[in-house]
Amino acid sequence: MANEPDVAFGLHPKLGPVAAVSDGLSQAEAALRAVGFDHHKELDIFVLPKGADRRTMVQLIRDLQAVGYTVAADPHLQEPPQVSSIRALTSRVIQAQHPSDVAEVFNDLLDDRGGVMPELHQLLEASAEWCERRLGDEGSDLARICRRLGHKIAELSVDLGFTGADFLDLDSPLPLRPTNTGLPQQNSRARAATTVSPTHSATSRPATADSPAPYQSPQAPSAPPAPNR
């Protein structure tokens, strides 16, 4: 088909960022997989998992264009995520009128799409990768320290998620006074210790031990794209 791009990026209403590749461009498909895209067999498209760093995808779009692929991309995908500063979040807490307002601040603090805590975790992982890439064996100890700090950030993120849930509980209607003399009801922090939080579970935080490989620019097409497909 005339004017059909080699690679097209868009936003699916349910799947989020997706990409479609023209037939026969295996190197472009490999580049997508390298930055975290998974192939959706039923739809025959590539899907970026929820919580993945979009900045790597934006860089891939530019690199594909630079090496000769024709690329079509939704402009919204190339907008950098807005990261709320700690100062801005603190101002929102000071101005909060209800416990749920504070809970929302904690939620934004942990947002995988641009929250402060995931951004800090990514900074530490990037620092560890830089030490390994630029310093070699001499940087192994420093890289290990950065990853250990990243692990602590992940653990702190889980605790912050529980704390946000506690604030949200304060906005719930007060329960009726029990007539029996049983044990007191657990609060959200105790419940969360025995169940997985759907929003901020430990598994939703970026892993520190099995981090993805450093981003590598895609290879140029092995042959120039045919004008008609």
Coordinates of C-alpha atoms in Angstrom, one line a residue:
M1 CA 0.0 0.0 0.0
A2 CA 1.4 3.4 -1.0
N3 CA 2.7 5.7 1.8
E4 CA 2.3 3.0 4.4
P5 CA 5.0 3.5 7.2
D6 CA 7.4 0.9 8.2
V7 CA 6.6 1.2 11.8
A8 CA 3.5 2.9 13.3
F9 CA 3.1 3.8 17.0
G10 CA -0.3 4.6 18.6
L11 CA -2.3 4.5 21.8
H12 CA -4.8 1.6 22.2
P13 CA -7.8 2.5 24.5
K14 CA -7.2 -0.6 26.6
L15 CA -3.6 -1.8 25.9
G16 CA -1.9 1.6 26.0
P17 CA 1.1 2.3 23.7
V18 CA 1.2 -0.1 20.8
A19 CA 3.2 -0.5 17.6
A20 CA 2.7 -2.2 14.2
V21 CA 5.4 -3.2 11.9
S22 CA 5.2 -3.8 8.1
D23 CA 5.9 -7.4 6.9
G24 CA 9.4 -8.4 6.5
L25 CA 11.1 -5.9 8.8
S26 CA 12.5 -8.3 11.4
Q27 CA 15.1 -5.8 12.6
A28 CA 12.5 -3.3 13.5
E29 CA 10.6 -6.0 15.4
A30 CA 13.8 -6.9 17.3
A31 CA 14.3 -3.2 18.2
L32 CA 10.8 -3.1 19.6
R33 CA 11.4 -6.2 21.7
A34 CA 14.7 -4.7 22.9
V35 CA 12.9 -1.8 24.6
G36 CA 10.2 -4.0 26.2
F37 CA 7.4 -4.4 23.7
D38 CA 5.6 -7.7 23.7
H39 CA 4.0 -9.2 20.6
H40 CA 0.2 -9.6 20.8
K41 CA -0.5 -12.7 18.7
E42 CA -4.2 -12.2 18.3
L43 CA -4.0 -8.6 17.1
D44 CA -0.5 -9.0 15.5
I45 CA 0.8 -5.8 17.1
F46 CA 3.4 -5.0 19.7
V47 CA 2.3 -3.8 23.1
L48 CA 4.3 -1.8 25.7
P49 CA 3.6 -3.3 29.2
K50 CA 2.0 -1.1 31.7
G51 CA 4.5 0.8 33.8
A52 CA 7.3 0.6 31.2
D53 CA 9.4 3.7 30.7
R54 CA 8.0 5.6 27.7
R55 CA 11.1 7.7 27.3
T56 CA 12.9 4.7 25.9
M57 CA 10.1 4.3 23.4
V58 CA 10.4 7.9 22.4
Q59 CA 14.1 7.5 21.8
L60 CA 13.4 4.4 19.8
I61 CA 11.1 6.3 17.5
R62 CA 13.8 8.9 16.8
D63 CA 16.4 6.2 16.3
L64 CA 14.3 4.3 13.8
Q65 CA 13.8 7.4 11.8
A66 CA 17.5 8.2 12.0
V67 CA 18.5 4.9 10.5
G68 CA 16.1 5.1 7.6
Y69 CA 12.7 3.7 8.6
T70 CA 9.5 5.6 7.9
V71 CA 7.7 6.0 11.2
A72 CA 4.3 7.3 12.1
A73 CA 3.6 8.1 15.7
D74 CA 0.8 9.6 17.8
P75 CA 2.1 13.0 18.9
H76 CA 0.9 12.3 22.5
L77 CA 3.3 9.4 22.8
Q78 CA 6.3 11.8 22.4
E79 CA 5.3 14.1 25.1
P80 CA 7.6 13.6 28.1
P81 CA 5.8 12.5 31.3
Q82 CA 5.2 15.3 33.8
V83 CA 6.9 14.6 37.1
S84 CA 5.5 16.3 40.2
S85 CA 8.2 17.7 42.4
I86 CA 8.4 17.0 46.1
R87 CA 7.8 20.7 46.8
A88 CA 4.6 20.6 44.7
L89 CA 3.4 17.5 46.4
T90 CA 4.1 19.0 49.8
S91 CA 2.1 22.1 48.9
R92 CA -0.8 19.9 48.0
V93 CA -0.7 18.1 51.4
I94 CA -0.6 21.5 53.2
Q95 CA -3.7 22.6 51.2
A96 CA -5.5 19.3 51.6
Q97 CA -9.0 19.5 53.0
H98 CA -9.7 15.8 53.4
P99 CA -7.7 12.6 54.1
S100 CA -8.5 11.4 50.6
D101 CA -6.7 14.5 49.2
V102 CA -3.5 13.4 51.0
A103 CA -4.1 9.8 49.8
E104 CA -4.2 11.1 46.2
V105 CA -0.8 12.8 46.8
F106 CA 0.7 9.5 47.9
N107 CA -0.8 7.9 44.8
D108 CA 0.8 10.5 42.5
L109 CA 4.1 10.0 44.4
L110 CA 4.1 6.4 43.3
D111 CA 2.6 6.7 39.8
D112 CA 4.6 4.5 37.4
R113 CA 3.9 7.0 34.6
G114 CA 6.0 9.8 36.2
G115 CA 5.9 9.6 40.0
V116 CA 8.9 10.8 42.1
M117 CA 9.6 7.3 43.6
P118 CA 9.7 5.4 40.2
E119 CA 11.8 8.2 38.7
L120 CA 14.3 8.0 41.6
H121 CA 14.5 4.2 41.2
Q122 CA 15.2 4.6 37.5
L123 CA 17.9 7.2 38.2
L124 CA 19.7 4.8 40.6
E125 CA 19.4 1.9 38.0
A126 CA 20.8 4.2 35.3
S127 CA 23.6 5.2 37.6
A128 CA 24.5 1.5 38.2
E129 CA 24.4 0.8 34.4
W130 CA 26.7 3.8 33.8
C131 CA 29.2 2.5 36.3
E132 CA 29.3 -0.9 34.7
R133 CA 29.5 0.5 31.2
R134 CA 32.0 3.3 31.7
L135 CA 34.1 2.1 34.7
G136 CA 34.1 -1.6 34.1
D137 CA 35.4 -3.7 37.1
E138 CA 36.4 -0.5 39.0
G139 CA 32.7 0.5 39.0
S140 CA 31.2 -2.8 40.1
D141 CA 31.1 -1.8 43.8
L142 CA 29.5 1.5 43.1
A143 CA 27.0 -0.1 40.8
R144 CA 26.1 -2.6 43.6
I145 CA 25.6 0.3 46.0
C146 CA 23.2 2.1 43.5
R147 CA 21.2 -1.1 43.1
R148 CA 21.0 -1.6 46.8
L149 CA 19.7 1.9 47.2
G150 CA 17.2 1.2 44.4
H151 CA 16.0 -1.9 46.3
K152 CA 15.4 0.3 49.4
I153 CA 13.4 2.8 47.3
A154 CA 11.2 -0.1 46.1
E155 CA 10.6 -1.2 49.7
L156 CA 9.8 2.3 50.8
S157 CA 7.4 2.7 47.9
V158 CA 5.4 -0.3 49.2
D159 CA 5.2 1.3 52.7
L160 CA 4.1 4.6 51.1
G161 CA 1.3 2.8 49.3
F162 CA 0.1 1.3 52.6
T163 CA 0.2 4.7 54.2
G164 CA -1.8 6.2 51.4
A165 CA -4.4 3.5 51.9
D166 CA -4.6 4.4 55.6
F167 CA -5.4 8.0 54.7
L168 CA -8.1 6.8 52.4
D169 CA -9.6 4.7 55.2
L170 CA -10.1 7.9 57.2
D171 CA -12.6 9.1 54.7
S172 CA -14.6 6.0 55.0
P173 CA -17.8 6.1 57.1
L174 CA -17.2 5.1 60.7
P175 CA -18.3 1.6 61.5
L176 CA -21.0 0.9 64.0
R177 CA -19.8 0.2 67.5
P178 CA -19.6 -3.6 67.9
T179 CA -21.8 -5.2 70.5
N180 CA -19.5 -8.1 71.3
T181 CA -16.1 -7.9 72.9
G182 CA -14.1 -9.5 70.0
L183 CA -10.7 -8.4 68.8
P184 CA -10.5 -5.0 67.2
Q185 CA -10.9 -4.8 63.4
Q186 CA -7.6 -4.6 61.5
N187 CA -6.8 -1.3 59.8
S188 CA -5.8 -1.1 56.2
R189 CA -2.1 -1.4 57.0
A190 CA -2.6 -4.7 58.7
R191 CA -4.8 -6.0 56.0
A192 CA -2.3 -4.9 53.4
A193 CA 0.4 -6.9 55.1
T194 CA -1.5 -10.1 54.3
T195 CA -2.9 -9.1 50.9
V196 CA -1.5 -7.7 47.7
S197 CA -2.3 -4.1 47.1
P198 CA -3.9 -3.8 43.6
T199 CA -2.5 -0.4 43.0
H200 CA 1.0 -0.4 44.6
S201 CA 2.0 -4.0 45.2
A202 CA 5.6 -5.0 45.6
T203 CA 5.5 -6.6 42.2
S204 CA 4.4 -3.4 40.5
R205 CA 7.6 -1.6 41.5
P206 CA 10.6 -1.9 39.1
A207 CA 12.8 -4.9 39.8
T208 CA 16.3 -4.2 40.9
A209 CA 18.0 -7.6 40.4
D210 CA 16.6 -8.4 36.9
S211 CA 16.7 -5.0 35.3
P212 CA 16.3 -4.8 31.5
A213 CA 19.4 -4.6 29.4
P214 CA 20.7 -1.1 28.5
Y215 CA 19.0 0.5 25.5
Q216 CA 20.7 0.0 22.1
S217 CA 19.9 1.9 19.0
P218 CA 18.2 -0.2 16.3
Q219 CA 20.0 -1.3 13.2
A220 CA 19.3 0.2 9.8
P221 CA 17.1 -1.8 7.5
S222 CA 19.0 -4.4 5.6
A223 CA 17.4 -3.2 2.4
P224 CA 15.6 0.1 1.6
P225 CA 11.8 -0.2 2.1
A226 CA 9.8 -1.0 -1.0
P227 CA 7.7 1.9 -2.2
N228 CA 4.6 -0.3 -2.5
R229 CA 3.6 -3.1 -0.2

